[in-house]
Each structure stands twice: as structure tokens, then as C-alpha cells.
Amino acid sequence: MSTEVTNPPSALPPFDTGQHLLSVSQLDRAALTRLFAVAESLRPVGEGRMVCRILEGAVLGSLFFEPSTRTRLSFESAFRRLGGSVVSTTGFTFSSMAKGESIHDTARVVSGYSDAMVVRHPDTGSVAQFAQASVVPVINAGDGSGEHPSQSLLDLFTMREELSSRDKSIDGATIAVLGDLRYGRTVHSLLQILGLYDNVSFRVFGPPALALPSGFFDLVASTGNRIVECDSVDEAIAPADVIYCTRVQKERLSEEDEQAVHLHGDLLNTAILQEHASPDAIVMHPLPRDSRHNSFDLSPDVDGFPGLAIFRQTDNGLLVRMAIFSIALGVADRVADELRPATWRRR
Amino acid sequence: MSTEVTNPPSALPPFDTGQHLLSVSQLDRAALTRLFAVAESLRPVGEGRMVCRILEGAVLGSLFFEPSTRTRLSFESAFRRLGGSVVSTTGFTFSSMAKGESIHDTARVVSGYSDAMVVRHPDTGSVAQFAQASVVPVINAGDGSGEHPSQSLLDLFTMREELSSRDKSIDGATIAVLGDLRYGRTVHSLLQILGLYDNVSFRVFGPPALALPSGFFDLVASTGNRIVECDSVDEAIAPADVIYCTRVQKERLSEEDEQAVHLHGDLLNTAILQEHASPDAIVMHPLPRDSRHNSFDLSPDVDGFPGLAIFRQTDNGLLVRMAIFSIALGVADRVADELRPATWRRR
Amino acid sequence: MSTEVTNPPSALPPFDTGQHLLSVSQLDRAALTRLFAVAESLRPVGEGRMVCRILEGAVLGSLFFEPSTRTRLSFESAFRRLGGSVVSTTGFTFSSMAKGESIHDTARVVSGYSDAMVVRHPDTGSVAQFAQASVVPVINAGDGSGEHPSQSLLDLFTMREELSSRDKSIDGATIAVLGDLRYGRTVHSLLQILGLYDNVSFRVFGPPALALPSGFFDLVASTGNRIVECDSVDEAIAPADVIYCTRVQKERLSEEDEQAVHLHGDLLNTAILQEHASPDAIVMHPLPRDSRHNSFDLSPDVDGFPGLAIFRQTDNGLLVRMAIFSIALGVADRVADELRPATWRRR
């Protein structure tokens, strides 16, 4: 697990029709704005009020070399909601690769069955390798400690929507980031991608053994934003517009680390929020959260807090992934025209 | 495994559009009649002669926390036959739950990707818990020793169809119930749901160690139907309109139990049927049956018996599950108008 | 693993609408010509330029009792590209069969959920047994050392297309066959099915311990074609129009065998091709190939060779499988009329 700032691969072309999406570095601010507008236009489809069949006849190849059920379901549901079909496989079931087949051959063959692919793999860089041999656009759904661009995009989209409903914007926002700042991939991606926005103030707090690697302070500074390391949750959240929590990835800690880290109690709960945070604050978390008592995570007792956006985050994931597919397959400009009322209803 | 009569959760609302289906207790006789009419109208779709695309654009989340291949395939095929799509997962692959995620969070997140869900779980009551957090209707596909309502409904639907083709009805029918009466969930559900019908006579027979728990005799009596415990298969089936067989769930028996129980030979075969049953009798079984010799189950040699309805039962499962989805998603009144001839044919 | 020539089951009817496809012996030359014409007409669908929704409403049951990810994905993508849906299961998850259920019951039940089935099973003959109980057409996707007809058909289709683009045809072609001639199921099937063509010259080479069983020499002779055993790759490929390579199935070799067999170096690489083969030669391989160094397989260094058709082979697999489904479900004569431009594009 790398805890260093890595420079994004510079050779990647901007994300657009026919292109792979391997890294958030493929999107500039204009591209983000466009993607989010497409996502927003698809909200009635995500909510089951309208249907859109614009990808009818297209087949998505969904290859999860390591399981990640909710990410897989979200991507597959997004493609299906646009009228497409999915062929899917999970786990290390590629017996071919055990027989000495190269990632090139696997990728070339399987891409020939699909019109787009979603690939997750435990090894950093392997999805990019996969994409090189593919004859269709490949969306990176996470490659180890590498990138997981759709997660960063849904975080950003949610932040934007939630702030906008309070007449604020990401430009100028104060964002508290709490929890595992050392290993949390989503935190690192967020700090990087928010470099596209202006006047952002980060206030970060994590247990000493899980502090933010120093390179990220330089990274934020280099983009013109501000970052402050806080000594407590209270101090971090007090002026925050957005509070972004993360789970401590206990499975990555050594026993010593675990001793050193304050890992009991709650990271954040209603009492702390009521005492220290703005009543208007937005609370986010990439999920899953550890809901067991004393797990040093976001307590389930916050579920009544009005600014809790954690489930809107996952709901938004569907919209963002629909938008990603729309762009990759060249239909983004037409989705809004293809909406029609659903003939069924959930409620 | 409970062998006691449990009172159905009284708080459940009647099953209708936008509601979960957790228990057969959510349907009264009028609701059964309506559901069966919808199922019957979808027969040409089940048989591949007509197609119906009324759920186009809808996505079913199919979550099997324990594998049950045929139940899963039947539900998924039912949703797809109505034009919908399915995202599916099997086994305890919810790595999130291993990381301490609550059933509430899992349910809320995954329900946000779907328009309806089918959930199977090994623990009694967990599907109801899942449903509480879901934002879309949840169909219970079996929760341990709890309920499996679609199985009860397809049994009932089949009984009704088969009796009707003989100018009989469930009201007034004599029903023999054979096999594992102690642990058989389907038997217990059947005795309960048939309480909605009048003048039913049950004749039950099982090996002593697998006899019907006493509470079920009281239950049947309380509904005004009759129930007689018989000393032999012969005695049970002689006057029966319907003979409902079940497999002995050997995996649940202690070694002692297994010794005590008569578990060799056939439970029912052609010779027994020809000597003791009405030639017009209907033979049912929830399947799978144990087809190995001497397994104390329904012998494969009955496959030529005209009243054998075991495969019509599973075929009917598709119709009943299509009807369940049609009601949950509010299209039941329109399915019949949406049928059109298939452009392909199986035969 | 049988290495003997087995006579195809003579009782199988010709492959046509409503029929199972269990063996290539069900197709005569006219049937091959028709199937290949349908496959060719579907090329724009395989390439994502056109869509064809002729199987809308139909459900394929995909049952892989042993995993074979790429074969499964290819079949499932083919069915979905024609507008159909798929219900799918992989691995020995049929808990029912563990409880003593017969293959007859499993097949009858699951076939009732589908309009066609694709079945793969590790035991020779079991797919035919499955088909006997099925109420819908069953396509054999491989049964152990038995048949895998769609693989043979895509090999043949590719050979035909590649030769045709060089103004040649299979009739009169010289075909080198290299590698594991003893255990290679695809090789054996190819020698059999090419008996339907005239004046074919085979030139075969394999390591002594993996030589072609003698019965196949008689088989080829009996069809009027020629076959020559060569002492080296060079000798085999020199006059060849087509060079068909196969992987050595090391998992099948005893340690002794492995010692006896020349298993280091390349089976074929660019240097060998440039020195000994026609620049116009077509190089095929059923894949996967072993891309590790010294694996005695087709070297990855041939990937720039213009006649390398290995990925066109797998791409063609999609077309051939669409054609198989079109014939089985009675729409083959209409697919060409149902093509319409895709509303999306991959590139």
C-alpha cells in the first residue's frame, strides 16, 4: 500500500467518447462540469421515475478479479438502467490465466465480447495494462492502492450537490477530513482532485499512527488551497462545511500500530456533532462504516442528522456511473432527450 | 430450526404495490385470488409463446446470502420475462459486512441501486430487518426456518389449477401430507395458508421421529379445517385428492434420529399409488427429491403417473413470481394488455 | 481423457429450430454453409455498429457446472446481443444435486425457466443426458473430453473467412496442425469436421509422447482427405495455408511424459514463421496460449504477423454463437432484416 503521493500517469488522454477512464487526472474542471450535468439529468432514472434505453443492444463486460459487491452492483445497475446488458464475472476465476495466459490475451479476448468494460483488480497498474490490450473503453473500478476514479467522482458530485442546496459551492468551502489519513485511498484522491477547485480549506485529523503523509501537504499547497492539521476532531469540524469521515482499515494495521492508535469510542457521533459542528454541516463517508460499538468510526446514532449525506452519496454513485458510460459510449448529449416515464413504480 | 407454530408478525401490511412480501400472512383470500389471476394471465409468457415488456427499465437486486440456485434462477427469470434487468450476487460475498457493516447500511445502500429486491438469508427474521432499511419493495426468498412465501404461493396455485382441471376446488379437498412433518418448512406454511380455505381435510403421515408438532393440529382445528394423523402412507392417501410429499432433511437429523426413523425404501412409488390412491390423485413435491434408491422419498418411477404435478409446480413458480413482481411494482392490472406474440419459438 | 476416435452418436437429429446442439455431427455441409451465412450477416452486431433485438423476451439458462469464464461470457454476450436475457450459474453450486437430485430432475426444472440453455459439465455425455430431460433446446458448451461444438464451428468459420480473403477455400487447403495432438480435443474435432470438405491436406507435428492417435489417420483417409505426419514444425508448416497450433495440456501429463516431451522453447515464433512459412499463411490457436517464456506454445512475438488470426477467431466465436441461437430459436431467416444502427458507439 503506497502512502506516497504518486504523479498521475501523464500520458493518459482526456476522458471522452471511446477513451478509457483510468484516473481522475483525465478530467479537467470543464470535463467535471459536463459529467456532473449529465449525472444530474439522469436523476429521474436513478430514482425509477423515468427510463432511458439509449444503450439498448450494448453489452458491458464486468470483470472483478477481486470481489467488491456493491461497486459491481452499482456499475452493473447503471449500465442496465441505460438499456444495456451486462456479462459479469467475479473472483479469480480466470482459469486461463492460471494456465499462463498473459493479461494482454485475456483483455483482448474478453473485450471482443463487449462494447465497454469495467475492471477491478488487486494489483496497482494492472487495469491500465488491461486497457492497453482492450478493443473497447475500460473503466477502472479500483486497482489495489491505485485509483478508483468513479468513487472520487461520486464524492465530488455529492459535495457539489449538497453545498449547492445550501447556496454554497466547492470553491471556498472548508472541508474536514477525519479518520485513516495514512492508508485511505479515497482521502488521497479527494485531496488531489479538489486541486481543480479554488480557495478550498482542508482541516485534517487522524490518530498519530494514521496521520496524512507529508507529501499531501505539499500537494495541496501546490494547488493554491490551504490545509491544516488539527489535534482533535472538535477542532477539525468546528468551521467545516463538509465533514468527510473514513473507516480505519484495521486489516492493514500491524499489532503495534493498532496499540498505538486510539481505536475505541466513536470517530464521530451525534453528541460531538451537536456540540462542535455547524447544524448545517454535511457529513460524508465512502462506506462501509463499522457499525459495531467502539469501532472508531462514524456512529450509527448520526442517522437522524439532517446533513448526513452518506446514502445520498451511494445513490449518486449510480448517476455518476451512468454519466461515465454515457460519455464513454458517445451518448451523453442525447440522454436527456431519451427519457420517458416509467410504466411501473416502486412506491 | 423451530418446529413450533409461530404467530405471523402482526404488524405487516397487506401485500400490494410498494409493499414488501415477507410472509404469506400478508395475503387474504381476495389477495390470493387476484395474485393467481395475474399469474394465470402470464402463462403464455411462461411458456414462451408471448412476451411482456412491462418492467422495461426496472432493475431487480437479487441478493442470495446463501445459495439456492433454482430459487434464484426462477425469480431472476420471472423479472427478466417481464422486460426488467437483474443485478445479482450469491454467497457470503458481502465483504462489507465482514468489516462490521450493519444489515441496515447494506440494505439501504444496495436498495438504492434497484427498483425491487429479492433476498435470501440463512437467519430467520433477517430479511424483515433488511426490508426495514430498504427504499424499494423486498421479496423474501427464504430466511432460514422462517418463511419462503413464494414457495407456499406456488404450491397453492398449483393445487388450485390441478383441482380445477378435475372440476374440484381447494374448498372441500382432501389433502394427504407425507414425509418430514417435523422440520418441513413448506408443510408448516401450507397448513397455515390453507386455513384461508373451507372444509379442507388433511391426512398426515410421517415417521414417528418426524411427526407433525402438536401445535399444528390445534392450528388447523382453529381454522375450522380437519386434520387426521394416519399410521401409514396407504391410509393417508386412500381418499386424497392431493398427495403432497416432502423429502426427509437428513442433514438436520441426529444419528440417533436417523436410526429411529424408517429411512429406507420409497416414501411413495407407482406400486403404492396404483394399489391405494385414486387414479385421479394429484401428486406434488416441493423438490428437490432424492432420486437415489432407498432414500425414503418420492420414487422416480412415478414419473409416468398422470397426476404427477411436480414439474408443473416448478413451472408455475415462474408465473407466481411474475405475478408477485407485477403487484409489487404496480403493473398487475395492465400485464394482460401488454402481451404480444414472441418473435422466436423454442420448438 | 479418451484419445480414441469415437463414432458420433448416430441418433442425433440434424441441428435446426427446436433441436439441441450436442455434436458437430449434427451438421452436414449445407447446414454449415447456412450457419456461417447467418454468422456473417451478424458481423455488424458483433462489431457494435448495428443492433438486433430479435430475441427480445427470450431467456437463456446458462449452466456451467465447471467454470470456463470466456466460453460463458461469449455465449451470454451472444444471446444478449440478440436482445435476449440470461440467467446464469457457475460452479458446482447445485446444492440440490448434492441432496441426491437426479440430473433429469435438475434439467427438467431449470429448463422450465428458460427458452434455451447452454450447459457445460466435466463429465462426457452428461450434457446429452441433461438435454434429454430439458423442455427447451440445449447447446453443449463442452462436456469433458466429449464435444465442444461451438469451438469447432468457430474454428471452421474462421478458416473459411481467412482463406476466402486470400481467394482460397477450405476445399483444397493445406492445413498444418501442431502441438498436443494426443489430448487436444479441438484438434480431434477439427480433423473430423473437415471430413465434410474435399482435398484437404493435413500436415501434423507433435512431440512423440503427444503424437496423434493412429485412429485419426484412418479417419482422415476414410473421408478422402490426406494426412502426413511430419518430423518437425518446419516441415509441417512449409506448404501450409493454415497453421493450427495448440497448447500442451501439461496438467494432463504424467511426470514421465513431461520428461519425454520436448517442452521448452517455442512451438512457433516469428523467426520460425519467417524462415519456413508462407508470408500469406494463416496462424490459428484455440486459446488460451501459454505466454510464459519456454512454454512450448505459440510465442507472443508473433502478434505482429499479418496472418495471425487468433483474436479474429475469438471475435468470430460471438458471431457463430449468435448464429447457433438464431437457428435453435427459429429466427435465422429474419436476423438480417432486423438489424438497425446502434445509437451508441464504442470508438
Coordinates of C-alpha atoms in Angstrom, one line a residue, chain C residues 28-156:
Chain C
D28 CA -23.8 -31.5 -42.8
R29 CA -22.1 -29.2 -45.3
A30 CA -25.3 -27.4 -46.3
A31 CA -26.1 -26.8 -42.6
L32 CA -22.6 -25.4 -42.1
T33 CA -23.0 -23.1 -45.1
R34 CA -26.3 -21.8 -43.8
L35 CA -25.0 -21.3 -40.2
F36 CA -21.9 -19.5 -41.5
A37 CA -24.0 -17.2 -43.7
V38 CA -26.1 -16.2 -40.6
A39 CA -22.9 -15.6 -38.6
E40 CA -21.5 -13.4 -41.3
S41 CA -24.7 -11.4 -41.5
L42 CA -24.4 -10.7 -37.8
R43 CA -20.9 -9.2 -38.1
P44 CA -22.1 -5.6 -37.7
V45 CA -23.8 -6.6 -34.5
G46 CA -20.6 -8.3 -33.2
E47 CA -18.7 -5.1 -34.0
G48 CA -21.1 -2.9 -32.2
R49 CA -22.2 -1.0 -35.3
M50 CA -25.7 -2.4 -35.6
V51 CA -28.1 -3.9 -33.0
C52 CA -30.6 -6.7 -33.5
R53 CA -33.3 -7.3 -30.9
I54 CA -34.9 -10.4 -32.4
L55 CA -34.7 -12.5 -29.2
E56 CA -36.3 -9.8 -27.0
G57 CA -38.3 -11.5 -24.2
A58 CA -36.3 -14.8 -24.5
V59 CA -34.3 -16.1 -21.5
L60 CA -31.2 -18.2 -21.8
G61 CA -30.3 -20.5 -18.9
S62 CA -26.5 -20.6 -18.7
L63 CA -25.4 -23.5 -16.5
F64 CA -21.6 -24.0 -16.1
F65 CA -21.1 -27.0 -13.8
E66 CA -17.4 -26.3 -14.3
P67 CA -16.0 -22.8 -14.8
S68 CA -15.0 -21.6 -18.2
T69 CA -15.2 -17.9 -18.0
R70 CA -14.5 -16.9 -21.6
T71 CA -16.8 -19.5 -23.1
R72 CA -19.6 -18.5 -20.7
L73 CA -19.1 -14.8 -21.5
S74 CA -19.0 -15.4 -25.2
F75 CA -22.3 -17.4 -25.1
E76 CA -24.0 -14.9 -22.8
S77 CA -22.9 -11.9 -24.8
A78 CA -24.1 -13.6 -28.0
F79 CA -27.6 -14.1 -26.6
R80 CA -27.8 -10.6 -25.1
R81 CA -26.7 -9.0 -28.4
L82 CA -29.7 -10.5 -30.0
G83 CA -31.9 -8.8 -27.4
G84 CA -32.4 -11.8 -25.1
S85 CA -31.8 -12.1 -21.3
V86 CA -29.7 -14.6 -19.4
V87 CA -29.9 -16.3 -16.0
S88 CA -26.6 -17.8 -15.1
T89 CA -24.9 -20.1 -12.6
T90 CA -21.3 -21.2 -12.3
G91 CA -19.5 -24.0 -10.4
F92 CA -20.9 -26.9 -8.6
T93 CA -23.4 -24.8 -6.8
F94 CA -26.3 -27.1 -7.4
S95 CA -26.9 -27.9 -3.7
S96 CA -29.9 -29.9 -5.0
M97 CA -27.7 -32.4 -6.7
A98 CA -25.8 -32.9 -3.5
K99 CA -29.1 -33.8 -1.9
G100 CA -29.5 -36.7 -4.3
E101 CA -31.4 -35.0 -7.1
S102 CA -31.0 -36.7 -10.5
I103 CA -29.7 -34.8 -13.5
H104 CA -33.1 -35.5 -15.0
D105 CA -34.9 -33.5 -12.3
T106 CA -32.4 -30.7 -12.3
A107 CA -32.6 -30.4 -16.1
R108 CA -36.4 -30.5 -16.3
V109 CA -36.8 -27.9 -13.5
V110 CA -34.3 -25.4 -14.7
S111 CA -35.3 -25.8 -18.4
G112 CA -38.8 -24.6 -17.4
Y113 CA -37.3 -21.2 -16.5
S114 CA -35.7 -20.7 -19.9
D115 CA -36.2 -20.7 -23.7
A116 CA -32.8 -22.2 -24.5
M117 CA -29.9 -23.5 -22.4
V118 CA -26.2 -23.6 -22.6
V119 CA -24.6 -26.3 -20.5
R120 CA -21.0 -27.2 -19.6
H121 CA -20.2 -30.2 -17.5
P122 CA -17.0 -32.0 -16.7
D123 CA -18.4 -35.5 -17.5
T124 CA -18.6 -36.8 -21.1
G125 CA -22.1 -37.5 -22.1
S126 CA -23.8 -35.6 -19.2
V127 CA -24.9 -32.7 -21.4
A128 CA -26.7 -35.1 -23.7
Q129 CA -28.4 -36.6 -20.6
F130 CA -29.3 -33.1 -19.5
A131 CA -30.8 -32.4 -22.9
Q132 CA -33.0 -35.4 -22.8
A133 CA -34.9 -34.0 -19.8
S134 CA -34.9 -30.4 -21.0
V135 CA -38.1 -28.9 -22.4
V136 CA -36.0 -26.3 -24.4
P137 CA -33.1 -26.6 -26.8
V138 CA -29.7 -27.3 -25.1
I139 CA -26.4 -26.1 -26.5
N140 CA -23.4 -28.2 -25.4
A141 CA -20.6 -25.9 -24.2
G142 CA -18.2 -28.7 -23.6
D143 CA -18.6 -32.0 -21.7
G144 CA -15.2 -33.2 -20.5
S145 CA -13.3 -35.0 -23.2
G146 CA -16.5 -35.1 -25.3
E147 CA -17.6 -32.4 -27.7
H148 CA -17.5 -28.6 -27.7
P149 CA -19.2 -28.0 -31.0
S150 CA -19.3 -24.2 -31.0
Q151 CA -15.5 -24.2 -30.7
S152 CA -15.2 -26.4 -33.7
L153 CA -17.6 -24.3 -35.6
L154 CA -15.8 -21.0 -34.9
D155 CA -12.5 -22.6 -35.9
L156 CA -14.1 -23.7 -39.2

